[in-house]
Coordinates of C-alpha atoms in Angstrom, one line a residue:
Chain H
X155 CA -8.7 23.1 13.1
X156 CA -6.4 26.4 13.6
X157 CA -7.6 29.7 11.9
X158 CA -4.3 31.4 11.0
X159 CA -3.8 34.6 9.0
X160 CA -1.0 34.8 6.1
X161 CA -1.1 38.2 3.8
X162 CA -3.8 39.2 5.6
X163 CA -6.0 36.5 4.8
X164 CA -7.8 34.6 7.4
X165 CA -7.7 30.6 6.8
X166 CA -7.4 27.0 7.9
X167 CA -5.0 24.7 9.1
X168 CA -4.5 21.7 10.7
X169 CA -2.4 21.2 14.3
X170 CA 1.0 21.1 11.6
X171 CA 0.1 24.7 9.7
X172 CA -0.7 22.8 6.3
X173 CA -4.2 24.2 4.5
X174 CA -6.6 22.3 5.1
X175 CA -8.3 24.1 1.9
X176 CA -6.5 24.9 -1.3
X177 CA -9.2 27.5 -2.8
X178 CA -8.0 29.2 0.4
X179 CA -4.7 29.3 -1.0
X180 CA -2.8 32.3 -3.0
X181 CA 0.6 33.3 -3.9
X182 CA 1.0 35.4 -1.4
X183 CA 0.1 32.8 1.3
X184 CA 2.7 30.5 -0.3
X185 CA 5.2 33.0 -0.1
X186 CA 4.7 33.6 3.5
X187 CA 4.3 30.1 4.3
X188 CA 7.5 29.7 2.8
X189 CA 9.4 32.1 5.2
X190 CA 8.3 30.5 7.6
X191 CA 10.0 27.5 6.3
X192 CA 13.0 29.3 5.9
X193 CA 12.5 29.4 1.9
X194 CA 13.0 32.7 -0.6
X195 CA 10.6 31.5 -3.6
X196 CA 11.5 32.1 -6.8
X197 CA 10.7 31.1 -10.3
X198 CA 11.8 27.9 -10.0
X199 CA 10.0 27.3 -6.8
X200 CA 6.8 28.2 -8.6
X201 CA 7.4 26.0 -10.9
X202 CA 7.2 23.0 -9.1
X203 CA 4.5 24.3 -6.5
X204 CA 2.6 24.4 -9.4
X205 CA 2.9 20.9 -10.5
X206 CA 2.6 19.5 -6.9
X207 CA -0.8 21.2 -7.1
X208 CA -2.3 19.9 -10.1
X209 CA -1.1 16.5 -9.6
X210 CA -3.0 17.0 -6.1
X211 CA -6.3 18.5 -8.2
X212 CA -5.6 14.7 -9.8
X213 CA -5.8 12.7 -6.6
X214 CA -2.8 11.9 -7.9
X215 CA -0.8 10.8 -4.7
X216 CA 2.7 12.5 -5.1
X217 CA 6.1 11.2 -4.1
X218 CA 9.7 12.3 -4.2
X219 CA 10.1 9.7 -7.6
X220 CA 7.1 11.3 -9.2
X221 CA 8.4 14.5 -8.5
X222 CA 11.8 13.6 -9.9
X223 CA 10.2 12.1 -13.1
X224 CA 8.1 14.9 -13.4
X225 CA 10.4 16.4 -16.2
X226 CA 9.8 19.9 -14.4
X227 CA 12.6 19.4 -11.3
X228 CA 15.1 16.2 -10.5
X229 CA 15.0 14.8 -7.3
X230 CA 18.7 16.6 -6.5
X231 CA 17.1 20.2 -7.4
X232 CA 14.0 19.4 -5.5
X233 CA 16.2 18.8 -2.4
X234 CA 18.2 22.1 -3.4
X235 CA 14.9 24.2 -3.6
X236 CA 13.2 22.4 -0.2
X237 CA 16.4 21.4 1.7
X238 CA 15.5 18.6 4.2
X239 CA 11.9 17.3 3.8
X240 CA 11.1 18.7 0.5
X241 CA 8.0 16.7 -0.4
X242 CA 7.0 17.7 3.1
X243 CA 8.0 21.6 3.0
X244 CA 6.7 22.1 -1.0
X245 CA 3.1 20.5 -0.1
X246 CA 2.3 23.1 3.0
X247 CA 4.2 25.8 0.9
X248 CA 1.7 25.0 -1.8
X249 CA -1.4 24.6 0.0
X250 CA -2.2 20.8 0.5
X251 CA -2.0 18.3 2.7
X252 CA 1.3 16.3 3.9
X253 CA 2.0 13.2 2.1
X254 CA 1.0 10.3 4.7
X255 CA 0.4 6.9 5.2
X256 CA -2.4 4.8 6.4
X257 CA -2.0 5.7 10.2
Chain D
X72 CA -21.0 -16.7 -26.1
X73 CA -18.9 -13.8 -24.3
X74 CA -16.0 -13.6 -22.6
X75 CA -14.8 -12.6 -19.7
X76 CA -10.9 -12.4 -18.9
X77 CA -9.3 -11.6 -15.5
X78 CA -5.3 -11.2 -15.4
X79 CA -4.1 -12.8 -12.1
X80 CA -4.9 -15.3 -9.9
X81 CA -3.7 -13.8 -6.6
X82 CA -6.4 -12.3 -3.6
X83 CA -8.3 -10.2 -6.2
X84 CA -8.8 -12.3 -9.3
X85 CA -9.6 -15.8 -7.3
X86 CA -12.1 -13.5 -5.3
X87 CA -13.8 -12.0 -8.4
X88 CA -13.5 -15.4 -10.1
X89 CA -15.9 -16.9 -7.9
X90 CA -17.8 -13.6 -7.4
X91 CA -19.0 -13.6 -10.9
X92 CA -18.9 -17.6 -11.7
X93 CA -22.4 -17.4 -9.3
X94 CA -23.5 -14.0 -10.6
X95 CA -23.2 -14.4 -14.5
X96 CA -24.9 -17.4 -16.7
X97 CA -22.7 -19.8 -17.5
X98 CA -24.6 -19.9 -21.0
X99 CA -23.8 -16.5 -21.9
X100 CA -20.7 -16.1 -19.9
X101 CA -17.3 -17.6 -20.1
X102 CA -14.8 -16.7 -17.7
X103 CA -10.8 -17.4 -17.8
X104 CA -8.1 -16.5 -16.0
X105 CA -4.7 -16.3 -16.4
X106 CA -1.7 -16.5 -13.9
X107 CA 1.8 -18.1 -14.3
X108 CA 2.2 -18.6 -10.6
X109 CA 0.8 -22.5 -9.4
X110 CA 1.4 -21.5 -5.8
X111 CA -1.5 -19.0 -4.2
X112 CA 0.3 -17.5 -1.1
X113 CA -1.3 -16.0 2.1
X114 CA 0.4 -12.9 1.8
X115 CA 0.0 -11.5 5.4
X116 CA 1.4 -14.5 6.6
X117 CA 5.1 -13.3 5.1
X118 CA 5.0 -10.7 8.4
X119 CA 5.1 -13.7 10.5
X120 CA 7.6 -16.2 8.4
X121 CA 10.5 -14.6 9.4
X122 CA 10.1 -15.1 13.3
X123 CA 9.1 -18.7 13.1
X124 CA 5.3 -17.9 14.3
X125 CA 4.4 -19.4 10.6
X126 CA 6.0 -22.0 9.2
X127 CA 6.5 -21.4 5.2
X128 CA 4.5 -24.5 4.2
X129 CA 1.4 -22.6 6.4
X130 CA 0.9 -20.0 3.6
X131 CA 0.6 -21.5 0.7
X132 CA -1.5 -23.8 -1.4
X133 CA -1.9 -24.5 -5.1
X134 CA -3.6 -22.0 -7.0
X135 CA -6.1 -24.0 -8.9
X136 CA -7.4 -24.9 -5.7
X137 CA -9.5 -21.6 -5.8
X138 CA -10.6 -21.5 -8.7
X139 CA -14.4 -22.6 -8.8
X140 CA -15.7 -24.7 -11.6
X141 CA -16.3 -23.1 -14.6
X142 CA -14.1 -20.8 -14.8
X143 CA -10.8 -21.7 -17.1
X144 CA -7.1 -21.1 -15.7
X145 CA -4.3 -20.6 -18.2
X146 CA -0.8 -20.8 -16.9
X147 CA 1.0 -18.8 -18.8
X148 CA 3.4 -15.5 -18.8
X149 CA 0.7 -12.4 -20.4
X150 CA 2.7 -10.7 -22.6
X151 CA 0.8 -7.5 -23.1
X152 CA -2.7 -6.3 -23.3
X153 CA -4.3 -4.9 -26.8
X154 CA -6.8 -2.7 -25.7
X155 CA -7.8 -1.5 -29.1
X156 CA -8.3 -5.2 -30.5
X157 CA -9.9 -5.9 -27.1
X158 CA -7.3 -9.1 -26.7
X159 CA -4.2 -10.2 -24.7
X160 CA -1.3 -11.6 -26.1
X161 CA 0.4 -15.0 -23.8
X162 CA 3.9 -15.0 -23.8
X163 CA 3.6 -18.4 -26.1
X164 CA 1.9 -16.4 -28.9
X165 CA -1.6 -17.0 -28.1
X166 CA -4.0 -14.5 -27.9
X167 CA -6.9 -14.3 -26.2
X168 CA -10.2 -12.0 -27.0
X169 CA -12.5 -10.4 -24.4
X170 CA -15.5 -8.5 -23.9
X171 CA -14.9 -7.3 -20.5
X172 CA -11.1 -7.4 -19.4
X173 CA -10.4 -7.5 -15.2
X174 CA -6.6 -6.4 -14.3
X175 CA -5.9 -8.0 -10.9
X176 CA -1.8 -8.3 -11.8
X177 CA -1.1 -7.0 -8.0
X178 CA 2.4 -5.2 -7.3
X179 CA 5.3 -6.6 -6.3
X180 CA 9.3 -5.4 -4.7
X181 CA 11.2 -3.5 -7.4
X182 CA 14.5 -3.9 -5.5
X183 CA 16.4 -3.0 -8.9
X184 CA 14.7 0.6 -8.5
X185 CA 17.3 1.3 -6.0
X186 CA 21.1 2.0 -6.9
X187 CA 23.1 -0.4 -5.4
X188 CA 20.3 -2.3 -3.4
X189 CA 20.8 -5.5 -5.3
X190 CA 24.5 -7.9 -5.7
X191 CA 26.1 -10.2 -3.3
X192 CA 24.4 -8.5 -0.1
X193 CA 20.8 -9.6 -1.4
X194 CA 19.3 -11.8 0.8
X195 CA 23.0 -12.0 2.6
X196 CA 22.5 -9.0 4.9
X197 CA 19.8 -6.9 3.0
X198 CA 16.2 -8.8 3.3
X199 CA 12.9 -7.9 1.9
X200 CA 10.1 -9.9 3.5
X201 CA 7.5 -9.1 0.8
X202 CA 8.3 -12.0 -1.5
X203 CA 8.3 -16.4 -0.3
X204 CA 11.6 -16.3 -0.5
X205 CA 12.7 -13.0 1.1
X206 CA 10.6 -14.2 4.4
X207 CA 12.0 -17.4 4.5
X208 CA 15.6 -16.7 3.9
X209 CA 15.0 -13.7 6.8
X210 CA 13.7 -16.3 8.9
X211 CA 17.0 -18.6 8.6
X212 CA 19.1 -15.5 8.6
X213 CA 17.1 -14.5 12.4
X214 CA 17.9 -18.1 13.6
X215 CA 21.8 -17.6 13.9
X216 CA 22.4 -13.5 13.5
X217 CA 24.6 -12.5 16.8
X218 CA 22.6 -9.3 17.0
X219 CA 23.8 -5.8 15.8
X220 CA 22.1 -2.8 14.0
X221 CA 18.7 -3.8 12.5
X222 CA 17.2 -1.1 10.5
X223 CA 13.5 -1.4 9.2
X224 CA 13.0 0.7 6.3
X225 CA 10.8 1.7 3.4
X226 CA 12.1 3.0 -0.2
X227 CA 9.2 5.0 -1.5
X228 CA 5.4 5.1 -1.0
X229 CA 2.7 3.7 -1.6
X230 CA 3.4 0.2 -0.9
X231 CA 1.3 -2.8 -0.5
X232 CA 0.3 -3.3 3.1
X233 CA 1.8 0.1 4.5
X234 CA 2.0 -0.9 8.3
X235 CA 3.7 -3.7 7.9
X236 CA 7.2 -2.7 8.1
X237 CA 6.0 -1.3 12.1
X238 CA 4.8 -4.6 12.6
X239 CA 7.9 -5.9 11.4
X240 CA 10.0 -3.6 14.0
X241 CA 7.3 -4.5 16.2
X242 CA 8.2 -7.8 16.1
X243 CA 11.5 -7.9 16.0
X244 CA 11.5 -6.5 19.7
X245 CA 9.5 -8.9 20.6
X246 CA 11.6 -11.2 19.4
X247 CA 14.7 -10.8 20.4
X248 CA 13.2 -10.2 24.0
X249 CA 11.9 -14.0 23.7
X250 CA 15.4 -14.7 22.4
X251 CA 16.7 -13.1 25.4
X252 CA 19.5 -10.8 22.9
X253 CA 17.1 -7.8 23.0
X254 CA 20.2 -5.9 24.2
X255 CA 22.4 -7.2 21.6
X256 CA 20.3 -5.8 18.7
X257 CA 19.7 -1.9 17.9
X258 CA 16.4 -1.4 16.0
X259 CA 15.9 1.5 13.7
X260 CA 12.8 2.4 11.4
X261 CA 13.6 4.7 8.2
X262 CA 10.5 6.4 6.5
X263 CA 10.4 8.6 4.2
X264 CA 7.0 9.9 5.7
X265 CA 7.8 12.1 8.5
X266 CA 6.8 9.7 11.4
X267 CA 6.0 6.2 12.2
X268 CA 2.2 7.7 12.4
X269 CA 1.2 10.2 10.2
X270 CA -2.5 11.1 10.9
X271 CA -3.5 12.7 13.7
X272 CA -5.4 10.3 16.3
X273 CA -3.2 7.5 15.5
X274 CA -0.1 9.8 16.4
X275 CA -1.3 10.5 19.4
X276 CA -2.7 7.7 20.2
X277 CA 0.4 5.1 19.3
X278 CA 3.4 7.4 19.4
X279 CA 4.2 5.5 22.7
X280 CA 5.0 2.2 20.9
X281 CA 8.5 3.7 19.3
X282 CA 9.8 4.7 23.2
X283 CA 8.3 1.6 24.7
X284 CA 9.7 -0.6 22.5
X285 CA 12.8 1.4 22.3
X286 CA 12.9 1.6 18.4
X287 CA 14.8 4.4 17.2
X288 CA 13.0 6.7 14.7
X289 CA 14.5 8.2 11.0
X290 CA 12.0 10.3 9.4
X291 CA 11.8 12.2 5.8
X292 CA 14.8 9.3 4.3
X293 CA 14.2 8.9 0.7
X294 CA 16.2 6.6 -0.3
X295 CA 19.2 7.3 -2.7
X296 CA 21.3 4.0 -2.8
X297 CA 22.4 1.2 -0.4
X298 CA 26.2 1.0 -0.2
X299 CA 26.3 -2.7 0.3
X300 CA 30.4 -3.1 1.1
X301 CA 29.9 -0.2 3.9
X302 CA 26.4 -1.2 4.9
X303 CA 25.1 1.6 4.6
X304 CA 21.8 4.0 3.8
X305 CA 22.3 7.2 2.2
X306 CA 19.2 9.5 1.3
X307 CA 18.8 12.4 -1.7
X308 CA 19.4 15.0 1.1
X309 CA 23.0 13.4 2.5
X310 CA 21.7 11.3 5.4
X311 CA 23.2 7.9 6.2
X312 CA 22.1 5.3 8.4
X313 CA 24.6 2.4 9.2
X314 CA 23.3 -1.4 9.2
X315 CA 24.4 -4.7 10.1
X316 CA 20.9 -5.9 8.6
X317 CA 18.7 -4.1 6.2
X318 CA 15.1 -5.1 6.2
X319 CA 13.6 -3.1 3.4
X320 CA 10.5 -2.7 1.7
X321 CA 11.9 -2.2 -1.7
X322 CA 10.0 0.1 -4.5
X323 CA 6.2 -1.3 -5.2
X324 CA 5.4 -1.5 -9.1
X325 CA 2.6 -2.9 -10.8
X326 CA 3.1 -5.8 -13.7
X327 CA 5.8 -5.0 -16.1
X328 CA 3.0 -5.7 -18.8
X329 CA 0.7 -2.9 -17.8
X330 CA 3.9 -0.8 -18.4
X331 CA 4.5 -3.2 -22.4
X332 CA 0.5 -2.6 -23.1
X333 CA 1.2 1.2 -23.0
X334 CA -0.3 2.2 -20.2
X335 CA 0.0 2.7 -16.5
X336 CA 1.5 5.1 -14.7
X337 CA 5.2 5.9 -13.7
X338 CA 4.9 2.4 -11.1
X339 CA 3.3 0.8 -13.4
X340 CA -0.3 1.3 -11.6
X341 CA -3.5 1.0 -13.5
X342 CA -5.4 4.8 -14.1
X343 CA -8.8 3.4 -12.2
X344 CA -12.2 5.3 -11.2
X345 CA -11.6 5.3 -7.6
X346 CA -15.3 4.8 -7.0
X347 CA -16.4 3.0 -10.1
X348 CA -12.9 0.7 -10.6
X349 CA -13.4 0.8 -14.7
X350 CA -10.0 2.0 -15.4
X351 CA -9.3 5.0 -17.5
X352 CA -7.9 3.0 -20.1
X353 CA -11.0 1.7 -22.2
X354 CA -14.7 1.6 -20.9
X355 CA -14.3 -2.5 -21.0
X356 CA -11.6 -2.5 -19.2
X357 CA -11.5 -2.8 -15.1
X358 CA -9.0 -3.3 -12.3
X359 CA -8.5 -4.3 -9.0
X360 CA -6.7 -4.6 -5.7
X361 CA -2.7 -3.5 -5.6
X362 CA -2.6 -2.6 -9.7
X363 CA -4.5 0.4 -9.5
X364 CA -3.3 4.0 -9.1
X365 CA -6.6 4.4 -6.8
X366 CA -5.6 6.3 -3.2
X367 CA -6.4 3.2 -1.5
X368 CA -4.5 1.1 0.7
X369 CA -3.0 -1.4 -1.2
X370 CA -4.3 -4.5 1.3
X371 CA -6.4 -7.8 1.3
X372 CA -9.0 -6.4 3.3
X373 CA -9.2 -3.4 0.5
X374 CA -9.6 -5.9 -2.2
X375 CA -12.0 -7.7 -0.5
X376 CA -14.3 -4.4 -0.1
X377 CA -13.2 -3.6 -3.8
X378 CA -14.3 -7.1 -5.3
X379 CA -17.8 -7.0 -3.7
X380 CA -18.3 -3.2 -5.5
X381 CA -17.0 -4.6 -8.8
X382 CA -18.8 -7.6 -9.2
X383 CA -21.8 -5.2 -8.5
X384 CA -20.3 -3.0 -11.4
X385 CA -19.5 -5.6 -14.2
X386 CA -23.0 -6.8 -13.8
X387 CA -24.6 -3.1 -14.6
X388 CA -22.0 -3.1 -17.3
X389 CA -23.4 -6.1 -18.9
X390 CA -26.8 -4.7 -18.6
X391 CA -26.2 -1.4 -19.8
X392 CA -26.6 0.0 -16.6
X393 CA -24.7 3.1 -15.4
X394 CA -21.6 2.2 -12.9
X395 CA -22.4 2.8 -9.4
X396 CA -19.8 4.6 -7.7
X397 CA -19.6 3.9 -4.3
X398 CA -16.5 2.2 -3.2
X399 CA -15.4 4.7 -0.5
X400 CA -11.7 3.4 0.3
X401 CA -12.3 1.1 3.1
X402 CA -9.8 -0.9 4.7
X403 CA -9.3 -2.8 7.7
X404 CA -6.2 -4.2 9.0
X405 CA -4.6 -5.8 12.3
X406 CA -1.1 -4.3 12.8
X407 CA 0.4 -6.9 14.9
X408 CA 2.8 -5.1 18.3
X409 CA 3.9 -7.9 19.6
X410 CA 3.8 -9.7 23.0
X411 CA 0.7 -11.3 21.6
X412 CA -1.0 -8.2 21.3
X413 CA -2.7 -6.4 18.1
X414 CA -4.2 -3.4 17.2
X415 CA -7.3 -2.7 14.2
X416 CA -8.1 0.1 12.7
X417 CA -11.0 0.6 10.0
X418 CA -10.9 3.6 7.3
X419 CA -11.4 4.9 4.4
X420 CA -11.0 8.0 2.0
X421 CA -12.2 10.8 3.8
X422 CA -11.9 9.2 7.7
X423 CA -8.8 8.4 9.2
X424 CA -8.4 5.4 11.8
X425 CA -9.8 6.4 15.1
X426 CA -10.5 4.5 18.6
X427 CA -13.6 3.0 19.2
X428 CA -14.9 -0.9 19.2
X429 CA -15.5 -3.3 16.0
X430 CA -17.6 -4.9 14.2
X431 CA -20.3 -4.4 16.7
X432 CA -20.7 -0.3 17.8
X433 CA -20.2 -0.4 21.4
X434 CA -19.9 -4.4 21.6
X435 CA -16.6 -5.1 20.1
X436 CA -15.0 -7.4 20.4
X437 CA -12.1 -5.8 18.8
X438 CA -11.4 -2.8 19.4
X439 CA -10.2 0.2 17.2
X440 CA -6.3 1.5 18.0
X441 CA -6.2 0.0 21.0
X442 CA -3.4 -2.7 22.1
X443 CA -5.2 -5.8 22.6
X444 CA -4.9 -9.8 22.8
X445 CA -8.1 -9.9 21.7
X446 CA -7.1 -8.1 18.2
X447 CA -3.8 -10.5 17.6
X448 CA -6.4 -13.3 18.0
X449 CA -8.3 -11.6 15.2
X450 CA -5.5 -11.5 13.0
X451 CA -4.3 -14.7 13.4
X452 CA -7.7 -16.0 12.9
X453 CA -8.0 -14.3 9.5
X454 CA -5.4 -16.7 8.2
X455 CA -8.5 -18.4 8.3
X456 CA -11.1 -16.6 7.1
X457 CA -8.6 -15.6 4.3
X458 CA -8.5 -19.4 3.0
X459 CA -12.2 -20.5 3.8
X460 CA -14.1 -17.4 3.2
X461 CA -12.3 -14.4 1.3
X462 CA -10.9 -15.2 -1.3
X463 CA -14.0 -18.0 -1.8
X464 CA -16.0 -14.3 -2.2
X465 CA -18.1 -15.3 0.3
X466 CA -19.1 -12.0 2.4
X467 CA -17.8 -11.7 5.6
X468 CA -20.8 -11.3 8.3
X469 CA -21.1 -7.5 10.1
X470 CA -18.3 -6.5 8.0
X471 CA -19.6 -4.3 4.8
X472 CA -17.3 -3.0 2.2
X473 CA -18.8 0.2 2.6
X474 CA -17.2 1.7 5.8
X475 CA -19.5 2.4 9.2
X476 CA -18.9 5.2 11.5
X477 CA -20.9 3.8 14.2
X478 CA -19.6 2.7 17.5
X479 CA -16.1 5.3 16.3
X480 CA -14.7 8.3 18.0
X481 CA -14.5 11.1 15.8
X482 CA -14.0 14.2 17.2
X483 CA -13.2 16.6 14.2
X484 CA -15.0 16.8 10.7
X485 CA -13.8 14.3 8.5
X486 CA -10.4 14.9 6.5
X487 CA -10.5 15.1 2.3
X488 CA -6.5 14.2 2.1
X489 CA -5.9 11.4 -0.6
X490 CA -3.9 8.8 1.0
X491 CA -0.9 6.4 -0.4

């Protein structure tokens, strides 16, 4: 576990610099973690860090077809927004672990 | 008299067949189940088909061979389920009522999910090995191919058994080493995760394998379409990976009649208590193995865990007893590296797979993420087990469905992620 400090709030991460707690999380902390990614946010980016996170509150396990399906974002805007990665780059922008596999 | 109806006939509704055929009175209790297959299939032996270790007629048998007395099978097509009028329409018109209803309709390859996937290339030069046929058609396609660009690759998570298209690459090496064309044949694995390994003692643990086995690596790929005529990948971000063969695990849905009975989620996955399995759907309702939405493995060895918790469950339902929630996601699987080696790992929920020995702490003889003959001996022994034991429902000895930490190496506080 890494402490790291984003809007001047101390919190966790893992080795990769995803939360490893979303009540930790705030706009602001997205917003730099997005720079960091190379990403200006804007509504539209919102948007769908929104969803990602209440479909995580859900234990709902998210996916690039969920996310296109979603009816907020299609899978070629999603790309546009989070070039390269996106599923990867929108779940540390919004505070919650990487999608992963069973190893 | 009651009822008691369980949809599918595969690894979870043979083992919960038998599991509550001893548990519940015959008396009071009827039990059917309904499947339109006739052929039960050892699933993990489909890895092996291709590569000639199995031979096709070594994983199967006739379904109705598991079924214990007293329990009715019905071979027919299930139209949908009516959960308000607690009954499921057969494809021939008949309908059958339940008091307690067990989905156990598994997943299977969606190869149609992917633009272009399927046509004249199917089974030509693009292979799934998740299905009878796709293993053995693979297997005659590995006898003759010349050699070339071999990519192993996976459309979309979750899928069922999620390491076995690594033990697939794995194998392949292996392989054509034996073959003596290992360098006639460039192997690439495509993932739409962003490694091979994605937690973090696995990753450090196994990232070796890819460079030792020289397999080349494509992270973060999410499929767009397969361009059959210029064999081809291409992924939503403008990627492409060239093939000469395409083994891919295509999309994984649930039953197309989960998705007719009006429920189920955008894969056709059953909304299940991930602790309790009653599904989300109606209180009389339950499900298990691959067709629920539950962050579980989708695996043998998960069912396995699952059926022992949900016999234990249907029998507080009948009482009137509240659900015990306790199934804590654990699943244990051999991932086969070839060379005659394999390694285990044991997991669940909240602890990812570390090193350490198995099932005795200390003792072994397995051990955890370690390379070992020992482990493919395990594995190939389950073929076994699977046949004479598990799907029988008889409990495997020092093996509990509720996941040990002892004899494990964890060195950090266990992770809360939700895996697919």
């Amino acid at each position: 576990m890494i402490e790291k400090t984003y809007a001047g709030i101390c919190v966790s991460c893992n080795e990769e610099g995803y939360l490893t707690d979303l009540s930790q999380w705030n706009r602001q902390i997205g917003t730099e973690i997005a720079k960091e990614e190379g990403i200006e946010m804007s509504d539209r980016h919102w948007e769908v860090v929104n969803y990602i996170q209440d479909q995580f509150k859900k234990e709902v396990p998210l996916t690039i077809r969920k996310i296109g399906k979603s009816g907020v974002v299609d899978i070629k805007e999603f790309y546009a927004l989070f070039p390269e990665g996106p599923l990867k780059k929108a779940s540390r922008i919004s505070g919650i672990p990487k999608p992963v596999g069973c190893i | 008299m009651k009822h008691l109806l369980i949809l599918g006939a595969g690894t979870s509704g043979t083992m919960m067949a038998n599991h509550l055929r001893r548990e519940i009175s015959p008396e009071e209790w009827a039990i059917t189940i309904v499947d339109k297959e006739e052929t039960h299939y050892y699933q993990p032996g489909f890895l092996f088909v291709p590569f000639d270790i199995y031979k096709p007629k070594q994983v199967k048998k006739s379904i109705d061979k598991f079924i214990p007395k007293g329990v009715q099978l019905v071979r027919e097509k299930i139209d949908r389920i009516d959960k308000d009028q607690n009954l499921v329409r057969l494809q021939n018109g008949r309908e059958i009522a339940y008091d307690i209803l067990i989905i156990a309709t598994g997943t299977d390859i969606a190869p149609q999910e992917i633009e272009g996937m399927e046509g004249d290339h199917w089974h030509k030069d693009v292979f799934d090995f998740y299905t009878y046929t796709g293993s053995k058609n693979l297997r005659n396609k590995l006898k003759d191919w010349e050699g070339g660009k071999l990519v192993v690759h996976i459309c979309e998570m979750p899928i069922k058994c999620p390491v076995a298209p690594l033990e697939f690459a794995f194998l392949a090496d292996s392989f054509f080493i034996h073959k003596g064309m290992r360098d006639k044949v460039d192997i690439t694995f495509v993932t739409p995760l962003d490694g091979a390994f994605t937690k973090p003692t696995a990753s450090k643990e196994l990232a070796y394998l890819l460079d030792e086995k020289n397999i080349h690596l494509v992270p973060n790929f999410n499929i767009e379409r397969v361009d059959g005529e210029g064999k081809k990948i291409h992924d939503y971000g403008g990627k492409e990976v060239e093939y000469d063969l395409l083994v891919t695990v295509p999309t994984n849905m649930g039953d197309p009649m989960i998705e007719r009975s009006g429920f189920g989620d955008d894969l056709n996955f059953v909304p299940t208590n991930k602790a309790t399995l009653q599904t989300q759907v109606k209180e009389n309702i339950f499900a298990i193995g691959d067709a629920t939405n539950i962050p579980a493995s989708k695996a043998g060895s998960v069912a396995h865990f699952e059926a022992e918790i949900l016999t234990e469950n249907i029998l507080r339902y009948i009482r009137g007893e509240e659900l015990k929630a306790h199934f804590d996601g654990h699943a244990n699987c051999f991932i086969e590296t070839g060379h005659g080696k394999a390694l285990l790992i044991d997991f669940n929920y909240t602890h990812e797979p570390v090193t350490g020995s198995f099932p005795l702490p200390g003792v072994g003889p397995l051990r955890l993420l370690k390379e070992t003959h020992m482990n493919h001996l395990g594995k190939l022994a389950f073929r076994w087990i699977y046949w004479n034991m598990l799907i029988k429902g008889k409990h495997i000895p020092l093996v509990s469905s509720e996941m040990s930490t002892a004899g494990k190496n964890y060195e950090e506080e266990a992770e809360t992620s939700p895996t697919s």
